[in-house]
Short mmCIF file of C-alpha atoms in Angstrom, two decimals:
data_model
loop_
_atom_site.label_atom_id
_atom_site.label_comp_id
_atom_site.label_asym_id
_atom_site.label_seq_id
_atom_site.Cartn_x
_atom_site.Cartn_y
_atom_site.Cartn_z
CA MET A 1 0.01 -0.02 -0.06
CA ASN A 2 1.21 3.47 -0.90
CA PHE A 3 0.49 6.45 1.19
CA LEU A 4 1.86 9.91 1.55
CA ALA A 5 2.69 11.23 4.99
CA VAL A 6 2.14 15.02 5.39
CA ILE A 7 3.32 17.08 8.38
CA PRO A 8 1.55 20.39 8.59
CA ALA A 9 4.14 22.61 10.36
CA ARG A 10 3.20 26.34 10.85
CA ALA A 11 5.59 28.77 12.58
CA ARG A 12 3.02 30.33 14.86
CA SER A 13 2.01 28.69 18.18
CA THR A 14 0.09 30.49 20.93
CA ARG A 15 1.17 28.29 23.82
CA LEU A 16 4.77 27.46 22.65
CA PRO A 17 6.26 29.77 20.01
CA GLY A 18 8.73 28.28 17.74
CA LYS A 19 8.05 24.73 18.92
CA MET A 20 8.53 23.06 15.56
CA LEU A 21 12.20 23.97 15.75
CA ALA A 22 12.44 23.13 19.41
CA ASP A 23 15.58 21.03 20.01
CA ILE A 24 15.00 17.41 21.16
CA GLY A 25 18.12 15.30 21.49
CA GLY A 26 19.97 17.39 18.96
CA LYS A 27 17.31 17.52 16.32
CA PRO A 28 14.34 19.94 15.73
CA MET A 29 10.95 18.37 16.79
CA VAL A 30 9.49 18.45 13.28
CA VAL A 31 12.46 16.29 12.19
CA TRP A 32 11.54 13.74 14.83
CA VAL A 33 8.12 13.65 13.39
CA ALA A 34 9.47 13.16 9.85
CA GLU A 35 11.67 10.33 10.88
CA LYS A 36 8.66 8.64 12.54
CA ALA A 37 6.70 9.09 9.38
CA ARG A 38 9.39 7.59 7.20
CA ALA A 39 9.67 4.53 9.56
CA SER A 40 5.92 3.96 9.09
CA GLY A 41 6.53 2.82 5.60
CA ALA A 42 5.10 5.92 3.86
CA SER A 43 5.92 6.08 0.24
CA ASP A 44 6.84 9.75 0.70
CA VAL A 45 7.12 12.17 3.44
CA VAL A 46 6.35 16.03 3.00
CA VAL A 47 6.57 18.76 5.67
CA ALA A 48 3.92 21.46 4.56
CA THR A 49 4.97 24.74 6.11
CA ASP A 50 4.64 28.50 5.68
CA ASP A 51 7.98 29.25 7.23
CA ALA A 52 11.26 29.36 5.52
CA ASP A 53 13.29 28.33 8.62
CA ILE A 54 11.16 25.30 9.08
CA ALA A 55 11.72 24.35 5.45
CA LYS A 56 15.44 24.83 5.65
CA ALA A 57 15.75 22.76 8.71
CA VAL A 58 13.75 19.96 7.21
CA ALA A 59 15.73 19.95 4.05
CA SER A 60 19.04 20.03 5.93
CA HIS A 61 17.99 16.65 7.50
CA GLY A 62 17.01 15.20 4.11
CA PHE A 63 13.44 15.53 4.12
CA ARG A 64 11.12 17.28 1.64
CA ALA A 65 9.53 20.64 2.56
CA LEU A 66 6.66 22.05 0.62
CA MET A 67 5.93 25.76 1.00
CA THR A 68 2.28 26.48 1.48
CA ARG A 69 0.18 29.62 2.10
CA ASP A 70 0.20 31.26 5.54
CA ASP A 71 -3.60 31.93 5.72
CA HIS A 72 -4.87 28.47 6.12
CA PRO A 73 -7.34 28.29 9.03
CA THR A 74 -6.69 24.62 9.71
CA GLY A 75 -4.03 21.99 9.19
CA THR A 76 -6.69 20.12 7.06
CA ASP A 77 -6.83 23.16 4.65
CA ARG A 78 -3.08 23.01 4.36
CA LEU A 79 -3.23 19.45 3.36
CA ALA A 80 -5.79 20.28 0.79
CA GLU A 81 -3.20 22.76 -0.79
CA VAL A 82 -0.58 19.83 -0.77
CA CYS A 83 -2.95 17.64 -2.67
CA VAL A 84 -3.48 20.34 -5.37
CA GLN A 85 0.17 21.23 -5.56
CA LEU A 86 1.30 17.52 -6.03
CA GLY A 87 -1.66 16.62 -8.31
CA LEU A 88 -2.63 13.58 -6.36
CA SER A 89 -5.43 11.28 -7.56
CA ASP A 90 -8.73 11.23 -5.72
CA ASP A 91 -7.98 7.75 -4.21
CA HIS A 92 -4.41 8.59 -3.03
CA ILE A 93 -4.26 8.19 0.76
CA VAL A 94 -2.74 11.03 2.80
CA VAL A 95 -1.89 10.68 6.46
CA ASN A 96 -1.80 13.77 8.51
CA ILE A 97 0.72 13.68 11.33
CA GLN A 98 0.83 16.61 13.54
CA GLY A 99 4.20 18.35 13.74
CA ASP A 100 4.11 18.31 17.61
CA GLU A 101 4.02 14.48 17.98
CA PRO A 102 7.73 13.64 17.98
CA LEU A 103 7.20 10.29 19.66
CA ILE A 104 4.29 9.02 17.59
CA SER A 105 4.34 5.33 16.83
CA PRO A 106 5.16 4.49 13.19
CA THR A 107 3.09 1.40 13.53
CA LEU A 108 0.03 3.36 14.45
CA VAL A 109 0.54 5.62 11.39
CA ALA A 110 0.76 2.64 9.16
CA ASP A 111 -2.33 1.03 10.82
CA VAL A 112 -4.60 4.11 10.34
CA ALA A 113 -3.51 4.31 6.66
CA GLN A 114 -4.36 0.59 6.24
CA ALA A 115 -7.77 1.06 7.87
CA LEU A 116 -8.55 3.58 5.14
CA ASP A 117 -7.21 1.32 2.41
CA ARG A 118 -9.31 -1.59 3.66
CA HIS A 119 -12.62 0.41 3.73
CA PRO A 120 -13.23 2.10 0.34
CA SER A 121 -16.52 3.57 1.48
CA ALA A 122 -14.69 5.75 4.12
CA ALA A 123 -13.23 9.21 3.17
CA ILE A 124 -11.22 9.29 6.43
CA ALA A 125 -9.75 6.96 9.04
CA THR A 126 -8.52 7.72 12.54
CA ALA A 127 -7.62 6.04 15.77
CA ALA A 128 -8.91 5.50 19.25
CA HIS A 129 -8.12 3.43 22.37
CA PRO A 130 -10.12 2.41 25.43
CA LEU A 131 -10.33 4.75 28.26
CA GLN A 132 -9.06 3.49 31.65
CA THR A 133 -10.43 6.00 34.28
CA ALA A 134 -13.34 7.99 35.07
CA ALA A 135 -11.13 11.12 35.05
CA GLU A 136 -10.46 10.56 31.45
CA LEU A 137 -14.15 10.05 30.59
CA PHE A 138 -15.12 13.37 32.12
CA ASN A 139 -12.16 15.32 30.85
CA PRO A 140 -13.55 17.70 28.03
CA ASN A 141 -9.84 17.90 26.73
CA MET A 142 -9.91 14.18 25.96
CA VAL A 143 -12.24 13.70 23.00
CA LYS A 144 -14.49 10.58 23.02
CA VAL A 145 -15.86 8.61 20.06
CA VAL A 146 -18.55 6.07 19.62
CA CYS A 147 -18.60 3.60 16.78
CA ASP A 148 -21.08 1.15 15.03
CA THR A 149 -20.40 -2.52 14.87
CA HIS A 150 -18.33 -2.01 11.89
CA GLY A 151 -15.93 0.48 13.42
CA ARG A 152 -17.32 3.47 11.79
CA ALA A 153 -17.63 6.59 13.89
CA LEU A 154 -21.13 7.57 14.96
CA TYR A 155 -20.13 10.75 16.98
CA PHE A 156 -17.31 12.48 18.65
CA SER A 157 -17.66 14.47 21.70
CA ARG A 158 -15.89 16.19 24.54
CA ALA A 159 -18.69 14.84 26.76
CA PRO A 160 -18.62 11.44 28.45
CA ILE A 161 -20.13 9.17 25.72
CA PRO A 162 -21.59 6.67 25.84
CA TRP A 163 -23.60 7.73 28.89
CA ALA A 164 -23.90 4.89 31.36
CA ARG A 165 -27.39 5.83 32.62
CA ASP A 166 -27.55 3.61 35.67
CA ALA A 167 -23.94 3.84 36.78
CA LEU A 168 -23.89 7.65 36.55
CA ALA A 169 -27.21 8.14 38.32
CA ASN A 170 -27.27 10.62 41.20
CA GLY A 171 -24.27 12.51 39.90
CA GLU A 172 -21.82 9.71 40.21
CA GLN A 173 -18.60 9.97 38.04
CA VAL A 174 -17.31 6.55 37.44
CA LEU A 175 -16.17 4.35 34.62
CA ALA A 176 -18.83 1.55 34.33
CA PRO A 177 -17.21 -1.90 33.96
CA GLY A 178 -17.40 -3.01 30.34
CA LEU A 179 -18.47 0.60 28.95
CA PRO A 180 -17.12 0.84 25.46
CA ALA A 181 -15.56 4.23 26.16
CA LEU A 182 -13.01 5.24 23.69
CA ARG A 183 -10.58 8.17 23.66
CA HIS A 184 -10.00 9.63 20.12
CA ILE A 185 -6.44 9.91 18.90
CA GLY A 186 -5.81 12.86 16.59
CA LEU A 187 -4.15 10.95 13.68
CA TYR A 188 -5.93 11.01 10.35
CA ALA A 189 -5.72 9.40 6.99
CA TYR A 190 -7.64 11.00 4.20
CA ARG A 191 -8.45 10.23 0.55
CA ALA A 192 -7.05 13.22 -1.51
CA GLY A 193 -10.35 13.65 -3.24
CA PHE A 194 -11.92 14.44 0.13
CA LEU A 195 -9.24 16.85 1.04
CA ARG A 196 -9.67 18.82 -2.09
CA ARG A 197 -13.32 19.16 -1.15
CA PHE A 198 -12.76 20.11 2.58
CA PRO A 199 -12.10 23.77 2.16
CA ALA A 200 -15.43 24.31 0.48
CA LEU A 201 -17.48 22.42 3.23
CA SER A 202 -19.42 24.79 5.45
CA GLN A 203 -19.05 24.56 9.24
CA GLY A 204 -21.96 22.76 10.89
CA SER A 205 -23.50 23.50 14.16
CA LEU A 206 -22.08 20.50 15.82
CA GLU A 207 -18.56 21.41 14.96
CA ARG A 208 -19.10 24.89 16.30
CA TRP A 209 -20.57 23.65 19.61
CA GLU A 210 -17.97 20.91 20.22
CA SER A 211 -15.11 22.74 18.62
CA LEU A 212 -14.20 19.41 16.77
CA GLU A 213 -13.25 19.74 13.10
CA GLN A 214 -13.92 16.09 12.30
CA LEU A 215 -17.63 16.73 12.96
CA ARG A 216 -17.72 18.90 9.90
CA ALA A 217 -17.00 15.86 7.66
CA MET A 218 -19.68 13.72 9.44
CA GLU A 219 -22.22 16.48 9.27
CA HIS A 220 -21.71 16.57 5.49
CA GLY A 221 -22.15 12.77 5.23
CA PHE A 222 -18.63 11.50 5.05
CA THR A 223 -17.62 8.18 6.75
CA ILE A 224 -14.88 7.94 9.30
CA GLN A 225 -13.32 4.59 9.96
CA VAL A 226 -11.86 4.15 13.29
CA HIS A 227 -8.81 1.90 14.00
CA LEU A 228 -8.99 0.62 17.62
CA THR A 229 -5.57 0.33 19.37
CA ALA A 230 -4.94 -1.01 22.94
CA HIS A 231 -2.71 1.82 24.32
CA ALA A 232 -2.68 5.52 24.38
CA PRO A 233 -0.12 7.21 22.29
CA ALA A 234 3.10 8.89 23.46
CA PRO A 235 2.68 12.40 24.80
CA GLY A 236 2.57 15.38 22.18
CA VAL A 237 3.87 18.87 22.85
CA ASP A 238 1.63 21.75 23.55
CA THR A 239 3.42 23.57 26.33
CA GLN A 240 7.04 24.02 27.77
CA ALA A 241 6.10 21.32 30.37
CA ASP A 242 5.17 18.91 27.44
CA LEU A 243 8.54 19.63 25.71
CA ASP A 244 10.42 19.05 29.04
CA GLN A 245 8.63 15.82 29.48
CA VAL A 246 9.45 14.60 25.85
CA ARG A 247 13.12 15.70 26.22
CA ASN A 248 13.34 13.69 29.57
CA LEU A 249 11.81 10.62 27.93
CA VAL A 250 14.41 10.92 25.02
CA GLY A 251 17.21 11.23 27.53
CA GLN A 252 16.10 8.31 29.70
CA HIS A 253 15.60 5.92 26.82
CA GLY A 254 18.44 6.90 24.47
CA LEU A 255 16.13 7.67 21.55
CA ALA A 256 18.24 10.49 20.10
#
């Protein structure tokens, strides 16, 4: 199976400015992500950026950088421009890997790409893992997903779904035994034809209320296939504390 791994890497970051080029074990963070993407078996790896310094750093480590516009509202819009620039066929699979996930599993990247390849009716594939605690279930920063019997997403929410009516009666906050509660992992594979259509899709009310971009696709009738994995992914980098944690992990395990 051939798939393209694309890493959107914009220069601006509200919580951690310049994080794409933050040093981790002697390499910029975005290069770590590119190396994980290459290890996944992707046929090609592209860093899509609006910043010349990021492009230069990527190229100096032997990876391909593609300059894109600086006015994209989302990373998915940036991927759409990549599809146009590269002239990809509608069925070409494109995996979006966030540039702040330096420890992402190459196996998980490949699994999500394969999930889309195996389900031709789906426009998107993503991943999820079982929740382990009530705190995770009720944490609005951990997005939950419920699926049908074929592994297709029915809904994504920041709320605790599915709702265990009896276990959660009287204001209890527990994780009911056997509840199929899944945490969404923000890794996506797309068909290039969908990506080209995405910028023209209007925001729906569910996306606006939940602030979850994937709901836009569902509100417009596109199918999202969900790959179920057993474990939570390695931590990403949103803050300085996250960056320090990843640096510690790299140092402790000799990953540089």
